[in-house]
XYZ file of C-alpha atoms in Angstrom:
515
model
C 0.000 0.000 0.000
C 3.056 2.403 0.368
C 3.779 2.632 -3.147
C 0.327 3.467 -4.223
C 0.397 6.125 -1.445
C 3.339 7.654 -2.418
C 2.367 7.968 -6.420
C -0.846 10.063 -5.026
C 1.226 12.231 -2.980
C 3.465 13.168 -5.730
C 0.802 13.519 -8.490
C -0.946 15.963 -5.607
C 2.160 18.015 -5.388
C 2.721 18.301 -9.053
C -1.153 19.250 -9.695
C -0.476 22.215 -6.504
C 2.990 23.085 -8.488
C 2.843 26.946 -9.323
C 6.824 26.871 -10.730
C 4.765 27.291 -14.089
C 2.672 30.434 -12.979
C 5.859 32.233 -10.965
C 8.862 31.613 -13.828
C 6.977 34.261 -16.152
C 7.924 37.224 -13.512
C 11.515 36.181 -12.667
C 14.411 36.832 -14.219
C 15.893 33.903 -15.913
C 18.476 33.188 -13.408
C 16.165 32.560 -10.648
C 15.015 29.511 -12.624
C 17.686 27.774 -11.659
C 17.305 27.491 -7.584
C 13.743 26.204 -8.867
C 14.275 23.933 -10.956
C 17.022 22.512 -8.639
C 14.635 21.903 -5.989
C 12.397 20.179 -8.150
C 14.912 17.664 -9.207
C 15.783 16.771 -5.465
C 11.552 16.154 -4.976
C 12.254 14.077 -8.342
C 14.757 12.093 -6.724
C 12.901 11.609 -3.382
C 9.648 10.583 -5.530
C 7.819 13.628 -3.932
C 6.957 14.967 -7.344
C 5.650 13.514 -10.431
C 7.958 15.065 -12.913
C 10.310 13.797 -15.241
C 14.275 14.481 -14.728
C 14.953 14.983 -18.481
C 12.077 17.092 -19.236
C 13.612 19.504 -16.292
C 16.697 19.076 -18.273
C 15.705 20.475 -20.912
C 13.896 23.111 -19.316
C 17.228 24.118 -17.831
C 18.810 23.989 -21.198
C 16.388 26.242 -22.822
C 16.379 29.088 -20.057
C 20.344 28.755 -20.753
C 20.277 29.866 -24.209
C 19.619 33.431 -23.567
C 22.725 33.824 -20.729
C 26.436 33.264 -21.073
C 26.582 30.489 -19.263
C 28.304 28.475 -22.159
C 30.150 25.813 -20.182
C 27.002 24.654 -17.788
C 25.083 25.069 -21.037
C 26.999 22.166 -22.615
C 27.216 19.847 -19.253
C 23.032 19.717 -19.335
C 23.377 19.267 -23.244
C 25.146 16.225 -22.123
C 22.939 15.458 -19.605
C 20.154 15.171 -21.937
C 21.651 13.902 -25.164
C 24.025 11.648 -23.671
C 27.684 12.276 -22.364
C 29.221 11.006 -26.080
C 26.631 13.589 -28.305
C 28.608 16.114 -29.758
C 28.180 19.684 -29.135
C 26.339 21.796 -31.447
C 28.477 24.304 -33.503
C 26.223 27.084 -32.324
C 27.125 26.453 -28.716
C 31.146 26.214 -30.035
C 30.309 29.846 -31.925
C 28.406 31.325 -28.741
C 31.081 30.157 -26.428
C 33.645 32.111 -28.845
C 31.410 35.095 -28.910
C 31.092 35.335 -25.238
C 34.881 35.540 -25.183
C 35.845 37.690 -28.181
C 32.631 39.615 -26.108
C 34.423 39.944 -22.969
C 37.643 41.013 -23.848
C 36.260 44.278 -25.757
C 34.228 45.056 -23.002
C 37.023 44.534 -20.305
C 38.944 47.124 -22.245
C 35.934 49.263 -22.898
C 35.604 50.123 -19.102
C 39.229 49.762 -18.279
C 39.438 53.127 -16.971
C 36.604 53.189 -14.227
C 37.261 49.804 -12.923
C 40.797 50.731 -12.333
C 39.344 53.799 -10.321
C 36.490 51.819 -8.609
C 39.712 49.654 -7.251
C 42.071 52.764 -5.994
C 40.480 52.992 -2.664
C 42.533 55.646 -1.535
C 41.920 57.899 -4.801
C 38.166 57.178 -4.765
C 37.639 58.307 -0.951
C 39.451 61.402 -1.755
C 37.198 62.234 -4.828
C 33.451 61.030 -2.737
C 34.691 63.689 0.358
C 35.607 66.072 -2.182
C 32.091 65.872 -3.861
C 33.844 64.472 -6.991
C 32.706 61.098 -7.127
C 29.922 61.369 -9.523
C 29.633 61.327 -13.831
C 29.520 65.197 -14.396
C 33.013 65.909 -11.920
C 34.966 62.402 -13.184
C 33.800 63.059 -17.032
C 35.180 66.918 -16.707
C 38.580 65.396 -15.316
C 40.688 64.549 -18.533
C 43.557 62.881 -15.967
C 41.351 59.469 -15.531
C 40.205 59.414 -19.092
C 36.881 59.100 -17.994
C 34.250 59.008 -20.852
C 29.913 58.728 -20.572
C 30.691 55.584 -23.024
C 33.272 54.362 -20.583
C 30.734 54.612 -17.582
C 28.268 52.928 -20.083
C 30.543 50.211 -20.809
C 31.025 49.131 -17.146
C 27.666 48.417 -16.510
C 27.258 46.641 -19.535
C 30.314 45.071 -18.516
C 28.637 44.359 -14.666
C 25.585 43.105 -16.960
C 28.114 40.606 -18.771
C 29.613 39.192 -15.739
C 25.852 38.513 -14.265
C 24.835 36.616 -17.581
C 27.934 34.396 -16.673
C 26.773 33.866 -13.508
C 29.366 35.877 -11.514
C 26.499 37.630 -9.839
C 28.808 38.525 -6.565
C 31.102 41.079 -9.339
C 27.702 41.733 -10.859
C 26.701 42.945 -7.576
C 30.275 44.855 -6.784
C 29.791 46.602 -10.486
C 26.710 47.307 -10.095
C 27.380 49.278 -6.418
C 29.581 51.442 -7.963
C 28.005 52.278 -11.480
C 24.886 53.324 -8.777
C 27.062 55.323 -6.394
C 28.153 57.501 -9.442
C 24.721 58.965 -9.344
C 24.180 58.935 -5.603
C 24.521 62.071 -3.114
C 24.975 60.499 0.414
C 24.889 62.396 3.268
C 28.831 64.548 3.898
C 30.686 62.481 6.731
C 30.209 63.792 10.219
C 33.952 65.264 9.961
C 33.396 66.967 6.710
C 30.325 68.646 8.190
C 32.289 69.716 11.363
C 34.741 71.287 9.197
C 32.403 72.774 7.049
C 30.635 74.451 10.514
C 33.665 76.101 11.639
C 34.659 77.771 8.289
C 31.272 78.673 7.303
C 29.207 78.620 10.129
C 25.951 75.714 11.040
C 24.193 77.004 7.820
C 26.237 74.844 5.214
C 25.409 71.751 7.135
C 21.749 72.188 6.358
C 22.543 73.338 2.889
C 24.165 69.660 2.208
C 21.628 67.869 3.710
C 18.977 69.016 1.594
C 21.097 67.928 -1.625
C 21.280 64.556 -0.547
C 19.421 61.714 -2.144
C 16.530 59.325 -1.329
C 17.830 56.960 1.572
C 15.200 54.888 0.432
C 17.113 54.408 -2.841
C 20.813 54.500 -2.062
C 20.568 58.091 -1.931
C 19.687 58.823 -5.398
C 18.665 62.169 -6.162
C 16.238 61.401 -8.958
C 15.530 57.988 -11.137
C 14.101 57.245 -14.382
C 13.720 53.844 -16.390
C 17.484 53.246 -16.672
C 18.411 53.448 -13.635
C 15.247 51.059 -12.383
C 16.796 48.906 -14.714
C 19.968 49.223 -12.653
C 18.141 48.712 -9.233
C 16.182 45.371 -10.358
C 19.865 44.094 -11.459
C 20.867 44.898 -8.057
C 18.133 43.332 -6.348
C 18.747 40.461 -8.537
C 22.239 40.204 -7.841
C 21.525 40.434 -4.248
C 18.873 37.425 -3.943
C 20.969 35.113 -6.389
C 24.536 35.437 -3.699
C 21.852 34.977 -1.320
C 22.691 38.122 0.780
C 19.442 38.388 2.496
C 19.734 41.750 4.388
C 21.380 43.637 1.900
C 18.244 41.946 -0.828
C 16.044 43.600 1.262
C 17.680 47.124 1.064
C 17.651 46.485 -2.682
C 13.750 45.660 -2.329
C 13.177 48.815 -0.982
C 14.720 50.656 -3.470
C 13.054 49.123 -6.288
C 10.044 49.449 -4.661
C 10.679 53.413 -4.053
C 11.624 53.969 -7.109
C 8.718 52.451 -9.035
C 6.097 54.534 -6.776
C 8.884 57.467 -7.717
C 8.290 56.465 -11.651
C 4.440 55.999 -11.036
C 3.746 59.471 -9.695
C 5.786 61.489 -11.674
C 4.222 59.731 -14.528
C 7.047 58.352 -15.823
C 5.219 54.951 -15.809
C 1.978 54.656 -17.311
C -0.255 52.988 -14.730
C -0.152 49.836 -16.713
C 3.371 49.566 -16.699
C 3.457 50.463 -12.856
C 1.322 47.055 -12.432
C 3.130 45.068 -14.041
C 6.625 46.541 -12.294
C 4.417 45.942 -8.965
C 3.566 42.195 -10.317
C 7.269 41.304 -11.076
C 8.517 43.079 -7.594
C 5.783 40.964 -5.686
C 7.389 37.576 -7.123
C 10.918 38.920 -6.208
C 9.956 39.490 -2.987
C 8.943 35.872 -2.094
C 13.043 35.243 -2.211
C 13.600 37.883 0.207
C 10.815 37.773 2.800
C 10.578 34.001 2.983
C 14.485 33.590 3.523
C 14.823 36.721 6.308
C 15.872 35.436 9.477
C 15.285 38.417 11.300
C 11.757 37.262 11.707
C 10.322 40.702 10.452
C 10.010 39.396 6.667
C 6.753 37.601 6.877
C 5.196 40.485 8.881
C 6.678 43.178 5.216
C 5.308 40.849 3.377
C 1.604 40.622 4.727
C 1.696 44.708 4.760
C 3.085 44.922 1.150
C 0.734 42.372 -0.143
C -2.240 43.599 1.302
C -1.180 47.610 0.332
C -3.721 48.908 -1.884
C -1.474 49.167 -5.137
C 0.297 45.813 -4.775
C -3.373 44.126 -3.338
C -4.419 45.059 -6.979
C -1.601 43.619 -8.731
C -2.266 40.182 -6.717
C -5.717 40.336 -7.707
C -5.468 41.218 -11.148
C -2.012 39.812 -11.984
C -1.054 37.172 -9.988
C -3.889 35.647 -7.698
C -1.654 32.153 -6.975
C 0.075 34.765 -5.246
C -2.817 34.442 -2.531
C -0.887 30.946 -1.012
C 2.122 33.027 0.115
C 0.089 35.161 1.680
C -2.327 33.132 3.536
C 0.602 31.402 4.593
C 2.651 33.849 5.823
C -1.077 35.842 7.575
C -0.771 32.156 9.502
C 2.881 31.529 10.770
C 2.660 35.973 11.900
C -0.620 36.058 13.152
C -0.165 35.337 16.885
C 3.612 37.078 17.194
C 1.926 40.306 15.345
C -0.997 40.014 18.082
C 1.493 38.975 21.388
C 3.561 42.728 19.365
C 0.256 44.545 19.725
C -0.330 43.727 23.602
C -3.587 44.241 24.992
C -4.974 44.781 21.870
C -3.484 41.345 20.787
C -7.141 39.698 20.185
C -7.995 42.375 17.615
C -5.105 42.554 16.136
C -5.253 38.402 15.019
C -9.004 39.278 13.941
C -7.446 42.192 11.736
C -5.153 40.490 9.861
C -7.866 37.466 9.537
C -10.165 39.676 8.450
C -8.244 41.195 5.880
C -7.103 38.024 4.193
C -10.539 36.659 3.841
C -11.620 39.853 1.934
C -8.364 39.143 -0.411
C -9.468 35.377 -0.606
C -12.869 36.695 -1.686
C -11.761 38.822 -4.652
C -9.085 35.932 -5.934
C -10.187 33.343 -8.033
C -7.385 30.784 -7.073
C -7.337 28.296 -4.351
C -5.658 24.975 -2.828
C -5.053 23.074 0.492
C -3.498 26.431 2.254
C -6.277 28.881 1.023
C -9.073 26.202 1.428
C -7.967 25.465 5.134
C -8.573 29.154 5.825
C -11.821 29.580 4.377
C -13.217 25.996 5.671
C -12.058 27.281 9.056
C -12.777 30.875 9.315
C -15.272 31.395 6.737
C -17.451 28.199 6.882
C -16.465 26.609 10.327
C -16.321 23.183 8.400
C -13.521 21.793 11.438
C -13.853 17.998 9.044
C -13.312 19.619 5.716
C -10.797 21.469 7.129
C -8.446 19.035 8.289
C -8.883 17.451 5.374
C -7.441 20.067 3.576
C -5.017 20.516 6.712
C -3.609 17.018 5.797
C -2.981 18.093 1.920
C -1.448 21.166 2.858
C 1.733 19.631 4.586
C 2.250 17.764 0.948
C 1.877 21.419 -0.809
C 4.252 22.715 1.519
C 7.081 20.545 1.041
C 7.167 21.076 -2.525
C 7.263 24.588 -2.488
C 10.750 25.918 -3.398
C 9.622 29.220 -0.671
C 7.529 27.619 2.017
C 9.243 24.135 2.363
C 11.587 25.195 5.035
C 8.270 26.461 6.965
C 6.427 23.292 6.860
C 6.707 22.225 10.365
C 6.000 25.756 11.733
C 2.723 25.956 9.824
C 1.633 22.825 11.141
C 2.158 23.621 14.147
C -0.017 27.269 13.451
C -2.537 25.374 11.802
C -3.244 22.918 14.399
C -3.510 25.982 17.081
C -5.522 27.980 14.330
C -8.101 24.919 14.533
C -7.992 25.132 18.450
C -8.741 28.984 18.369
C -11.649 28.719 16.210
C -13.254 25.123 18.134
C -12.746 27.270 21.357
C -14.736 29.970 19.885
C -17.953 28.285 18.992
C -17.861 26.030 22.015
C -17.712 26.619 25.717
C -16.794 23.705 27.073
C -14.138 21.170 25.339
C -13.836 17.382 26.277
C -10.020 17.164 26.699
C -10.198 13.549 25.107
C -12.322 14.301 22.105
C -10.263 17.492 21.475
C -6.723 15.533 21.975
C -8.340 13.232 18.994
C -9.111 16.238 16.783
C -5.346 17.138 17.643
C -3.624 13.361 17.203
C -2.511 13.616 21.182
C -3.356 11.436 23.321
C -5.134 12.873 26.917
C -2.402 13.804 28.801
C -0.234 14.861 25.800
C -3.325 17.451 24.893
C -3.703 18.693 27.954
C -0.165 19.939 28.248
C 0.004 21.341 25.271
C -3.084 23.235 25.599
C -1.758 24.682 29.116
C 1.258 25.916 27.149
C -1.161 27.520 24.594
C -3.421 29.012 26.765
C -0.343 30.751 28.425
C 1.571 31.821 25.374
C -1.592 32.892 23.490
C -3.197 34.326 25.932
C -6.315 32.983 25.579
C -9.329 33.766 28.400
C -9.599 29.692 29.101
C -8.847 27.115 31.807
C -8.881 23.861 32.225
C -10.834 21.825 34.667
C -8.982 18.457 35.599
C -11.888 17.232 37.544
C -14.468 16.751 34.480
C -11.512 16.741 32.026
C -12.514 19.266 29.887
C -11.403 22.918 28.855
C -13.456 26.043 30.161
C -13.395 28.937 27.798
C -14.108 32.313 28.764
C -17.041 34.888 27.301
C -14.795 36.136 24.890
C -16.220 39.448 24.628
C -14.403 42.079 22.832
C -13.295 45.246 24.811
C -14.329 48.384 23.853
C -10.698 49.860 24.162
C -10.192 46.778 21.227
C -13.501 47.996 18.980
C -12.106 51.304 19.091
C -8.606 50.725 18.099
C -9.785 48.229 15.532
C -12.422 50.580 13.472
C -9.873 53.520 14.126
C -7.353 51.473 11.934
C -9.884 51.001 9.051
C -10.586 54.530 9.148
C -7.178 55.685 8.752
C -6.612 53.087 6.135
C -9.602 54.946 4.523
C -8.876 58.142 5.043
C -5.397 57.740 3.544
C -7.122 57.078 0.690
C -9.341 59.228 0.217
C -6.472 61.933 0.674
C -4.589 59.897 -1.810
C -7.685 60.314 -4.158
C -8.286 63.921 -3.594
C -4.470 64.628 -4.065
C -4.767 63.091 -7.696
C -7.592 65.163 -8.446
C -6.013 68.119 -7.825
C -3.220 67.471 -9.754
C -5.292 66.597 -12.748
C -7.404 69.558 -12.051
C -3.713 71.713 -12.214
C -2.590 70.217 -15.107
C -6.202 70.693 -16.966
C -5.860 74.566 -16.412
C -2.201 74.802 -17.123
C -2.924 73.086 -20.373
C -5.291 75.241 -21.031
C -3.720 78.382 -20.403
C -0.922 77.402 -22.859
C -3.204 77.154 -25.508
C -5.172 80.102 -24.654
C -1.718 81.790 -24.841
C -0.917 80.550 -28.122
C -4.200 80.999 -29.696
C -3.508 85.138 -28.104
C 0.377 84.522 -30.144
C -1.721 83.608 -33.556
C -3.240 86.516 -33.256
């Protein structure tokens, strides 16, 4: 019986599989982590996929990149280690070199000032560091092509798949165009020969700390911060891929208002950043990432995006509302009840405007939404096979068991008052004893108003009545949610309202010219 067992589970994972619906907003590269962990559920017979058809999968997002060499190992793979290699992989492997060697010598003349440490920090505390000053300086030989060249050149070393001097290149072409705040000794010595004054002055030219303290952005250099964020996720540097996040994120609201990016556009820059994102909130060990995530998600621009773009998006979310809910509510103290209902509540109205579900989202809803406790440990049972073959929530699958199976208890305690420690322990797979220490722990760590009587064996539950110090505090956040925007609304208007009359002036002016 094993066997047959076994074949269902990995059919189930395969059908629940959303590499398909996620590759189209990635970049190319971040295939590869993918489709790596898919061949390990191929060789543990958790998946129902077929190791050559990956294979070539892998071979096909390869084409694109430089990646010559690995290109020709998975040609092997899949044709057999005595096929010969195609001439056009021979030619492209000589036209990444012959590529390489003109663009090494292209840039030549910044990289060899990105690498004089000493010369660079005198030009950055001189206010030199930057394309207008090093361009005017005939000394370095400096040219806009040259600048251009190095990032193609940081571009070329990522298509290789040296994405840690990607990322280095890519640091410096983006610090060229940066105004940082002066160092606190620069400013000192600025106040004593000038007086406090210039220290303000400075501060006001500095750029966006949001966006590595870029002073303005436009579609380039977006292109420049995705690379960086890309960069970042692929050497895995979690911390710093969440700086880059920001930035990207900044910058595409930046693009968006100034109507550089036609609201279209905007969605689908939101769509792709949304996907990114899984890599960075999912792997943050800080244990703040799932609690970004839920408030970027569920943000009214990017909520639209998941809705309209990308609703398969909905089972990172629902997860992550699940594994933050009760440290978010223990964060929000004695409003800690409201707080779990909040974030609840909100996911449920997401669920409801998504057409996509399986065993994560349909747990949810059978439990919150239909108080079906059967249907949803059914689904409860599925969900632990969806979660190990997810490439971003298989290192979470124990931890959202464990949620789960106190989500259940929250919600039985609700609708009952009085709980049969024996029947409950069988809802929960624990035998008496076993239950009834584990709901003493729960009880005390989720503050729940319960006790347990050991004389009729059974657990006790309390009114639950909502305070109105919690009613208040909960309505007052949808309000300012709504109020927000509504400004956000009004603002717009205005501005179109501005731009209507200046348009209108300018004609009337140059109909007054005609005449």
């Amino acid at each position: 019986m094993t066997a047959p067992q076994s074949t269902e589970k990995s059919a189930d994972a395969a059908n629940y599989d959303l590499t398909s619906q996620i590759s189209p907003y990635l970049d190319l590269h971040m295939m590869f982590p993918l489709l790596e962990y898919i061949d390990s559920l191929i060789s543990s017979g958790a998946i129902s996929y077929n190791s050559l058809d990956v294979a070539q999968a892998r071979l096909e997002l390869l084409k694109p990149t430089h990646m010559v060499d690995y290109a020709m190992d998975i040609y092997r793979e899949v044709h057999g280690e005595e096929a010969p290699i195609p001439q056009e992989m021979e030619d492209q492997k000589a036209g990444v070199f012959k590529e390489l060697e003109e663009l090494r010598e292209g840039q030549a003349s910044v990289d060899d000032l990105c690498r004089n440490e000493e010369l660079r920090a005198t030009l950055v505390s001189n206010n030199q560091w930057n394309v207008k000053s090093l361009t005017s300086m005939q000394e370095f030989g400096i040219t806009p092509e040259a600048i251009s060249t190095y990032y193609k050149f940081a571009k070329f070393n990522f298509d290789c798949g040296d994405y840690q001097q990607g990322r280095d290149m890519i640091e410096n072409y983006i610090s060229l165009f940066a105004t940082p705040p002066k160092q606190r000794k620069d400013d000192d010595d600025d106040d004593g020969e000038r007086g406090g004054g210039s220290s303000n002055k400075e501060e006001e030219k500095t750029g966006n700390p949001n966006m590595y303290y870029l002073t303005s952005v436009d579609t380039e250099l977006l292109r420049v911060l995705w690379g960086k964020l890309s960069c970042e996720i692929l050497v895995e540097d979690w911390e710093e891929a969440s700086v880059a996040l920001i930035a990207v994120k900044t910058a595409i609201e930046n693009l968006a208002t100034s109507h550089k990016l036609s609201p279209l556009e905007a969605l689908f820059q939101r769509t792709w950043l949304l996907h990114w994102s899984l890599f960075v909130f999912w792997n943050d060990a800080s244990g703040k990432g799932l609690e970004s995530m839920v408030d970027l998600f569920t943000s009214e621009k990017y909520l639209q995006a998941v809705t309209t773009q990308a609703p398969h998006l909905l089972r990172y979310l629902t997860a992550a509302v699940l594994l933050c809910k009760r440290r978010a509510a223990k964060k929000a103290g004695s409003n800690s009840n409201a707080e779990g209902r909040r974030l609840l509540r909100d996911l449920i109205k997401v669920m409801h405007q998504c057409e996509y579900s399986d065993p994560i989202v349909e747990f949810v809803e059978q439990l919150s939404v239909k108080f079906d406790f059967e249907a949803a440990q059914s689904q409860l049972a599925m969900c632990e096979t969806v979660l190990s073959s997810d490439f971003f929530l298989c290192r979470q699958t124990e931890l959202f068991m464990e949620e789960a199976r106190v989500f259940v208890f929250e919600n039985y305690c609700r609708i009952h008052h009085k709980i049969d420690l024996a029947t409950l322990g069988e809802k929960l797979a624990m035998d008496r004893e076993r239950a009834e220490r584990w709901i003493v722990d729960l009880i005390r760590n989720a503050l729940l108003d319960a006790k347990i009587d050991s004389e009729e064996g059974c657990v006790v539950m309390g009114s639950g009545s909502v305070s109105i110090y919690e009613q208040v505090m909960d309505r007052t956040k949808e309000l300012t949610s709504r109020s927000s925007g509504l400004v956000s609304n009004l603002r717009s208007a205005m501005n179109d309202v501005r731009r209507a009359k200046e348009r209108r002036a300018k004609e009337a002016l140059r109909e007054a010219e005609a005449y």
